[in-house]
């Protein structure tokens, strides 16, 4: 990320410390501040990282709006930016398998190290999230579909599923999902008594 | 001329404490015409004033200096000066002359829009609003301008910082209508349709002696968002003005028609209504929203199935809802599960979907916290309402009217109304 007049230190710190969730907010704040000073920032703004920041917190609305603001000249000059957006588009249209294809379909150069490490972080999360979705939504699902959803080969997908306690039917090429019980906190603390007293007082007056 | 220099000295001397500042304010008001007539000269004096210490004086000078049209070459300089002033100024001092402050900020917004850099105005206007407001519950004339810039710059999230405040003090109805309309649009952009509905409802049902363009446009969007969120268009609440009830539907006929065809539940009917009115939707810039209405009908129809069936085959879903094939139906159901719009499990082996009840038992800590904060908020509003009721009960015009009515009703109630109010 070359920057001459832009001070992008908070962003660089967030990326290097892997505070992925903060990237979007930091970028938003910085961009508004820089713009308000009348600095011409458009040519040097790290749009690719900004977009990734949104994708990391699943804020596809903001990602779409940001993409619309980027001038065509910038889009034409930065193939990595276009490649990042290709991933974003598939996230938006919920082309579950296409997300992995878009990631692997681009030759990410090691120069863009910061970008690639953010991307890899994003992918692990994405795969976990999709696995949770499958867990929630399916009782049985074909091996082929599981592989597409997880962006793995059919063998790797089966191994992944078995590791999580799913069972497999080789003849039908079907996986049976093992549901995990949802644990949620139900403890009440004594502070609630105070609130309850206030509510009753309010209702009676 | 001497008066400008002496004014500078006054400003430098009288900006220390509130009493001095209000004395300074009267001096400045007296010299206002003279300042306005010398506007172009004043620029060279600005550096003698400190925007943070001498905010009121700086404000008067800056406002007089920039009251003419801004020349293109000086535009970015103008923007920088105003932005710096907004950031540096003291809130107490500028609240003494709020109209001048608003006027400078509005000029700032005009310039930013003319130069087509709306994003440049967002951060300064937010600061300006916070300094102008006596409290976060006050609506200022700058609220709608700020939201407009957020919309133009497509920085929708930035708008949330003021939209999250509960407004209860309003000076100008016009500001409120625009605030609700733009706020509704921002929430639509963020796909928070529940909040969008609330804001658009305010824009259409707030008191208005005659309807106006903002209410009409808001109503059009209100119809569309109602369909997306609730699948139907509700009747006007009782408190809607009669002008609104009579004319709003008249001016939004294509949208009312869309709502009727949505009510049939048939995609084909909805699609043909869309096709016949597409030009009007385009003119109103509502095509994107109408398309969301169309796709919401699929969801609504699938949701309706859960009320009748415990399990259903994917092919049956596809047929009933007019989707192409079972795979498409599966993808629709999967997305609805992902969005929490339906509780179901897909069984690919048998090609079936089982529908479940909402597993929420309202026992978790998270839910209790949610209930807590909602109750606290309602208690706060209730207290406020009581205070407003009490102050109205003391209002002379109300008491007079009540006194007039009382003589026709109950002798026993005379005590609450003083003699002089009984006509």
Coordinates of C-alpha atoms in Angstrom, one line a residue, chain B:
Chain B
X1 CA -12.8 51.6 8.0
X2 CA -12.4 52.0 11.7
X3 CA -15.5 50.1 12.7
X4 CA -14.1 46.8 11.5
X5 CA -10.9 47.2 13.5
X6 CA -12.8 48.2 16.6
X7 CA -15.1 45.3 16.1
X8 CA -12.1 43.0 16.0
X9 CA -10.9 44.5 19.3
X10 CA -14.3 44.0 20.9
X11 CA -14.4 40.4 19.7
X12 CA -10.9 39.7 21.1
X13 CA -11.9 41.2 24.4
X14 CA -15.4 40.0 24.9
X15 CA -15.1 36.3 24.1
X16 CA -14.1 35.1 27.6
X17 CA -17.3 34.4 29.5
X18 CA -21.0 34.0 28.7
X19 CA -22.0 37.5 29.9
X20 CA -19.3 39.1 27.8
X21 CA -20.3 36.9 24.8
X22 CA -24.0 38.0 25.0
X23 CA -22.8 41.7 25.2
X24 CA -20.7 41.0 22.1
X25 CA -23.7 39.5 20.4
X26 CA -25.7 42.7 20.8
X27 CA -22.7 44.7 19.4
X28 CA -22.4 42.4 16.4
X29 CA -26.1 42.6 15.7
X30 CA -25.9 46.3 15.7
X31 CA -23.0 46.2 13.2
X32 CA -24.6 43.5 11.0
X33 CA -25.5 45.7 8.1
X34 CA -22.1 47.4 8.0
X35 CA -20.4 44.0 8.0
X36 CA -22.7 42.7 5.2
X37 CA -21.8 45.7 3.0
X38 CA -18.1 45.2 3.5
X39 CA -18.2 41.5 3.0
X40 CA -15.4 41.2 0.5
X41 CA -12.9 43.0 2.7
X42 CA -13.5 40.9 5.8
X43 CA -11.5 37.9 4.5
X44 CA -8.2 39.7 5.3
X45 CA -9.3 40.2 8.9
X46 CA -10.1 36.5 9.6
X47 CA -6.6 35.6 10.6
X48 CA -6.8 38.1 13.5
X49 CA -9.5 35.9 15.1
X50 CA -9.2 32.5 16.6
X51 CA -12.1 30.3 15.5
X52 CA -12.1 28.4 18.8
X53 CA -11.8 31.3 21.2
X54 CA -13.6 34.0 19.2
X55 CA -16.2 31.7 17.6
X56 CA -19.1 34.1 17.6
X57 CA -17.1 37.0 16.1
X58 CA -15.5 34.7 13.6
X59 CA -19.0 33.4 12.7
X60 CA -20.3 36.9 12.0
X61 CA -17.3 37.8 9.9
X62 CA -17.2 34.6 8.0
X63 CA -20.9 34.7 7.2
X64 CA -20.8 38.3 6.0
X65 CA -17.6 37.5 3.9
X66 CA -19.2 34.5 2.1
X67 CA -22.7 35.8 1.6
X68 CA -22.1 36.5 -2.0
X69 CA -21.7 33.7 -4.5
X70 CA -18.4 31.8 -4.2
X71 CA -16.1 32.0 -7.2
X72 CA -15.0 28.6 -8.6
X73 CA -11.3 29.2 -8.0
X74 CA -12.0 30.0 -4.4
X75 CA -14.3 27.1 -3.8
X76 CA -11.9 24.7 -2.2
X77 CA -10.4 27.4 -0.1
X78 CA -14.0 28.3 1.1
X79 CA -14.6 24.6 2.0
X80 CA -11.4 24.4 4.0
X81 CA -12.1 27.5 5.9
X82 CA -15.6 26.5 6.8
X83 CA -14.6 22.9 7.7
X84 CA -11.8 24.2 10.0
X85 CA -14.2 26.6 11.6
X86 CA -16.8 23.9 12.3
X87 CA -14.2 21.7 13.8
X88 CA -12.6 24.4 16.0
X89 CA -15.6 26.5 17.1
X90 CA -17.0 26.5 20.5
X91 CA -20.5 25.1 20.8
X92 CA -21.6 27.6 23.5
X93 CA -20.7 30.6 21.4
X94 CA -22.3 29.4 18.1
X95 CA -25.5 28.4 19.9
X96 CA -25.9 32.1 20.6
X97 CA -26.4 32.8 16.9
X98 CA -27.8 29.5 15.6
X99 CA -29.3 31.0 12.4
X100 CA -26.0 32.3 11.2
X101 CA -24.3 29.0 11.9
X102 CA -27.0 27.2 10.0
X103 CA -26.7 29.6 7.1
X104 CA -22.9 29.0 6.8
X105 CA -23.3 25.3 7.0
X106 CA -26.0 25.3 4.3
X107 CA -23.7 27.3 2.1
X108 CA -21.0 24.8 2.7
X109 CA -23.4 22.0 1.7
X110 CA -24.4 23.8 -1.5
X111 CA -20.7 24.2 -2.5
X112 CA -19.9 20.6 -1.7
X113 CA -22.8 19.5 -3.9
X114 CA -21.9 21.9 -6.7
X115 CA -18.3 20.6 -6.8
X116 CA -19.8 17.1 -6.8
X117 CA -17.8 16.0 -3.7
X118 CA -20.6 15.2 -1.2
X119 CA -18.3 12.9 0.8
X120 CA -16.2 16.0 1.7
X121 CA -19.1 17.4 3.6
X122 CA -20.1 14.4 5.7
X123 CA -17.6 14.6 8.6
X124 CA -17.8 18.4 9.1
X125 CA -21.6 18.5 9.0
X126 CA -21.8 15.7 11.6
X127 CA -19.6 17.8 13.9
X128 CA -21.8 20.9 13.1
X129 CA -24.9 19.1 14.1
X130 CA -23.5 17.9 17.4
X131 CA -22.3 21.4 18.2
X132 CA -25.6 23.1 17.2
X133 CA -27.9 20.7 19.1
X134 CA -28.7 21.6 22.7
X135 CA -29.2 17.8 23.1
X136 CA -29.2 14.7 20.9
X137 CA -33.0 14.9 21.0
X138 CA -33.2 18.1 19.1
X139 CA -33.7 18.1 15.3
X140 CA -31.7 20.8 13.6
X141 CA -32.0 22.3 10.1
X142 CA -28.8 20.6 9.3
X143 CA -30.1 17.0 9.9
X144 CA -31.7 16.6 6.4
X145 CA -28.7 18.2 4.7
X146 CA -26.3 15.7 6.4
X147 CA -28.5 12.8 5.4
X148 CA -28.7 14.1 1.8
X149 CA -24.9 14.2 1.6
X150 CA -24.7 10.6 3.0
X151 CA -27.1 9.5 0.3
X152 CA -25.3 11.3 -2.5
X153 CA -21.9 10.0 -1.4
X154 CA -23.3 6.5 -0.9
X155 CA -21.9 6.5 2.7
X156 CA -25.1 5.2 4.1
X157 CA -23.6 3.9 7.3
X158 CA -22.4 7.3 8.2
X159 CA -26.0 8.5 8.4
X160 CA -26.7 6.1 11.2
X161 CA -24.8 8.2 13.7
X162 CA -27.7 10.6 13.9
X163 CA -30.5 8.3 12.8
X164 CA -30.0 6.3 16.0
X165 CA -31.0 9.3 18.2
X166 CA -34.6 9.5 19.3
X167 CA -35.8 13.0 18.2
X168 CA -38.4 14.7 20.4
X169 CA -37.8 18.4 19.9
X170 CA -38.6 19.8 16.5
X171 CA -38.4 23.5 15.4
X172 CA -39.4 23.3 11.7
X173 CA -41.8 20.7 10.3
X174 CA -40.2 21.0 6.9
X175 CA -36.9 19.8 8.4
X176 CA -38.7 16.9 10.0
X177 CA -40.4 15.7 6.8
X178 CA -37.2 15.8 4.9
X179 CA -35.3 14.1 7.8
X180 CA -37.8 11.3 7.8
X181 CA -37.8 10.9 4.1
X182 CA -34.0 10.8 3.7
X183 CA -33.7 8.7 6.8
X184 CA -36.2 6.2 5.3
X185 CA -34.1 6.1 2.1
X186 CA -30.9 5.4 4.1
X187 CA -32.5 2.6 6.0
X188 CA -33.8 1.2 2.7
X189 CA -30.3 1.2 1.3
X190 CA -29.1 -0.6 4.4
X191 CA -32.0 -3.0 4.0
X192 CA -33.3 -2.3 7.5
X193 CA -36.9 -2.2 6.3
X194 CA -38.4 -2.2 9.7
X195 CA -36.8 1.1 10.6
X196 CA -37.4 2.5 7.0
X197 CA -41.1 1.8 7.5
X198 CA -41.1 3.7 10.8
X199 CA -39.5 6.8 9.2
X200 CA -41.6 6.8 6.1
X201 CA -44.7 6.4 8.2
X202 CA -43.7 9.6 10.1
X203 CA -43.2 11.4 6.8
X204 CA -46.7 10.5 5.6
X205 CA -48.7 10.7 8.8
X206 CA -47.2 13.8 10.6
X207 CA -49.6 16.8 10.8
X208 CA -49.9 18.6 7.5
X209 CA -52.6 21.0 6.5
X210 CA -52.0 20.2 2.8
X211 CA -50.1 17.4 1.2
X212 CA -46.7 18.1 -0.3
X213 CA -44.2 16.4 -2.6
X214 CA -42.1 15.0 0.2
X215 CA -45.1 13.2 1.7
X216 CA -46.1 11.9 -1.7
X217 CA -42.7 10.5 -2.5
X218 CA -42.4 9.1 1.0
X219 CA -45.8 7.4 0.6
X220 CA -44.7 5.7 -2.7
X221 CA -41.7 4.2 -0.9
X222 CA -43.8 3.4 2.1
X223 CA -46.1 1.2 0.0
X224 CA -43.1 -0.7 -1.5
X225 CA -41.4 -1.2 1.8
X226 CA -44.6 -2.3 3.5
X227 CA -45.0 -5.0 0.8
X228 CA -41.4 -6.2 1.2
X229 CA -41.6 -6.2 5.0
X230 CA -45.2 -7.2 5.8
X231 CA -46.7 -8.4 2.5
X232 CA -49.5 -5.9 2.7
X233 CA -50.3 -2.2 2.7
X234 CA -52.0 -1.2 6.0
X235 CA -54.7 1.5 6.4
X236 CA -53.8 5.0 7.5
X237 CA -53.6 5.3 11.3
X238 CA -56.3 7.4 12.9
X239 CA -54.1 10.4 13.5
X240 CA -53.2 10.9 9.8
X241 CA -54.3 14.3 8.5
X242 CA -57.4 14.3 6.4
X243 CA -55.6 15.9 3.5
X244 CA -53.1 13.0 3.5
X245 CA -55.8 10.4 3.7
X246 CA -57.7 11.9 0.8
X247 CA -54.9 12.6 -1.6
X248 CA -51.8 10.4 -1.0
X249 CA -53.3 7.4 -2.7
X250 CA -54.5 9.5 -5.6
X251 CA -50.9 10.6 -6.4
X252 CA -49.5 7.1 -6.1
X253 CA -51.9 5.1 -8.2
X254 CA -49.3 2.8 -9.9
X255 CA -48.0 1.8 -6.4
X256 CA -51.5 1.1 -5.0
X257 CA -52.1 -1.1 -8.1
X258 CA -48.9 -2.9 -7.4
X259 CA -50.1 -3.5 -3.9
X260 CA -53.4 -5.0 -5.1
X261 CA -51.7 -7.4 -7.5
X262 CA -49.2 -8.4 -4.7
X263 CA -52.3 -9.3 -2.7
X264 CA -53.3 -12.0 -5.3
X265 CA -50.1 -13.9 -4.4
X266 CA -49.5 -14.6 -8.1
X267 CA -46.1 -13.8 -9.5
X268 CA -47.4 -13.5 -13.0
X269 CA -50.0 -10.8 -12.0
X270 CA -47.4 -8.9 -10.1
X271 CA -45.0 -9.1 -13.0
X272 CA -47.5 -7.8 -15.5
X273 CA -48.4 -4.9 -13.2
X274 CA -44.7 -4.0 -13.0
X275 CA -44.4 -4.2 -16.8
X276 CA -47.3 -1.8 -17.4
X277 CA -46.1 0.8 -15.0
X278 CA -42.3 0.5 -15.4
X279 CA -41.9 4.0 -16.9
X280 CA -43.5 5.6 -13.9
X281 CA -41.4 3.6 -11.5
X282 CA -38.3 4.7 -13.5
X283 CA -39.2 8.3 -13.3
X284 CA -39.6 8.0 -9.5
X285 CA -36.2 6.2 -9.3
X286 CA -38.0 3.3 -7.6
X287 CA -37.2 0.5 -10.0
X288 CA -34.7 -1.2 -7.7
X289 CA -37.1 -1.2 -4.8
X290 CA -40.0 -2.5 -7.0
X291 CA -37.7 -5.4 -8.1
X292 CA -37.1 -6.2 -4.4
X293 CA -40.9 -6.3 -4.0
X294 CA -41.1 -8.9 -6.7
X295 CA -38.6 -11.2 -5.2
X296 CA -40.2 -10.8 -1.8
X297 CA -43.4 -12.4 -3.2
X298 CA -41.5 -15.7 -3.7
X299 CA -40.5 -15.6 0.0
X300 CA -43.9 -14.6 1.1
X301 CA -45.5 -17.5 -0.8
X302 CA -43.0 -20.0 0.6
X303 CA -43.6 -18.7 4.1
X304 CA -47.4 -19.2 3.6
X305 CA -46.7 -22.8 2.8
X306 CA -45.3 -23.3 6.3
X307 CA -48.7 -22.5 7.8
X308 CA -50.3 -25.4 5.9
X309 CA -47.7 -28.1 5.6
X310 CA -45.3 -29.8 8.0
X311 CA -43.3 -31.3 5.1
X312 CA -43.4 -30.6 1.4
X313 CA -41.3 -31.8 -1.5
X314 CA -39.0 -29.4 -3.2
X315 CA -40.8 -30.0 -6.5
X316 CA -44.2 -29.1 -5.0
X317 CA -42.7 -25.9 -3.6
X318 CA -41.4 -25.0 -7.0
X319 CA -44.7 -25.7 -8.6
X320 CA -46.8 -23.8 -6.1
X321 CA -44.6 -20.7 -6.0
X322 CA -43.9 -20.7 -9.8
X323 CA -40.2 -21.4 -9.6
X324 CA -38.4 -23.2 -12.4
X325 CA -37.4 -26.4 -10.7
X326 CA -36.7 -28.2 -7.5
X327 CA -33.1 -27.0 -7.4
X328 CA -34.2 -23.3 -7.5
X329 CA -36.7 -24.0 -4.8
X330 CA -33.9 -25.6 -2.7
X331 CA -31.7 -22.5 -3.1
X332 CA -34.6 -20.2 -2.2
X333 CA -35.3 -22.2 1.0
X334 CA -31.6 -22.3 1.8
X335 CA -31.3 -18.5 1.6
X336 CA -34.4 -18.0 3.7
X337 CA -33.0 -20.3 6.3
X338 CA -29.7 -18.3 6.2
X339 CA -31.6 -15.1 6.7
X340 CA -33.7 -16.5 9.5
X341 CA -36.9 -16.0 7.6
X342 CA -38.0 -19.6 7.9
X343 CA -37.2 -22.5 10.1
X344 CA -36.8 -25.7 8.1
X345 CA -34.5 -28.6 7.3
X346 CA -33.8 -29.8 3.7
X347 CA -33.6 -33.5 3.2
X348 CA -31.8 -34.0 -0.2
X349 CA -32.1 -37.8 -0.1
X350 CA -35.9 -37.6 -0.3
X351 CA -36.1 -34.2 -1.9
X352 CA -38.3 -33.0 1.0
X353 CA -38.4 -30.0 3.3
X354 CA -39.6 -30.2 6.9
X355 CA -40.9 -27.0 8.4
X356 CA -40.3 -26.3 12.1
X357 CA -41.5 -23.9 14.8
X358 CA -39.4 -20.9 15.8
X359 CA -37.0 -22.4 18.3
X360 CA -36.8 -19.1 20.2
X361 CA -37.9 -19.7 23.8
X362 CA -37.2 -16.2 25.0
X363 CA -35.1 -17.5 27.9
X364 CA -31.6 -16.5 26.9
X365 CA -29.6 -13.7 28.5
X366 CA -29.4 -12.0 25.1
X367 CA -33.2 -11.9 24.8
X368 CA -33.6 -10.6 28.4
X369 CA -31.2 -7.8 27.7
X370 CA -33.2 -6.9 24.6
X371 CA -36.4 -6.9 26.6
X372 CA -34.7 -4.8 29.3
X373 CA -33.5 -2.1 27.0
X374 CA -36.9 -1.9 25.2
X375 CA -38.8 -1.6 28.6
X376 CA -36.4 1.1 29.8
X377 CA -36.9 3.0 26.5
X378 CA -40.6 2.8 26.8
X379 CA -40.5 4.0 30.4
X380 CA -38.4 7.0 29.3
X381 CA -40.9 7.8 26.6
X382 CA -43.8 7.4 29.0
X383 CA -42.2 9.9 31.4
X384 CA -41.7 12.4 28.6
X385 CA -45.3 12.0 27.5
X386 CA -46.5 12.7 31.1
X387 CA -44.4 15.8 31.2
X388 CA -45.9 17.0 27.8
X389 CA -49.4 16.3 29.0
X390 CA -48.9 18.3 32.2
X391 CA -47.5 21.3 30.3
X392 CA -50.5 21.2 27.9
X393 CA -52.9 21.0 30.8
X394 CA -51.4 24.3 32.1
X395 CA -51.5 26.0 28.7
X396 CA -54.0 28.9 28.8
X397 CA -55.6 28.3 25.4
X398 CA -56.2 24.6 26.3
X399 CA -57.7 25.5 29.7
X400 CA -60.0 28.2 28.0
X401 CA -61.3 25.6 25.6
X402 CA -61.8 23.0 28.3
X403 CA -63.5 25.7 30.4
X404 CA -65.9 26.4 27.6
X405 CA -66.8 22.7 27.2
X406 CA -67.1 22.2 31.0
X407 CA -70.2 24.3 31.5
X408 CA -72.1 22.0 29.3
X409 CA -71.0 18.9 31.1
X410 CA -70.4 18.4 34.8
X411 CA -70.9 20.8 37.7
X412 CA -68.5 18.8 39.8
X413 CA -65.7 19.5 37.5
X414 CA -65.8 23.2 38.0
X415 CA -63.1 23.0 40.6
X416 CA -60.3 22.2 38.2
X417 CA -60.9 25.3 36.0
X418 CA -60.4 28.7 37.6
X419 CA -63.3 31.1 37.4
X420 CA -61.8 33.5 34.9
X421 CA -61.6 30.8 32.3
X422 CA -65.3 30.0 32.4
X423 CA -66.9 31.8 29.5

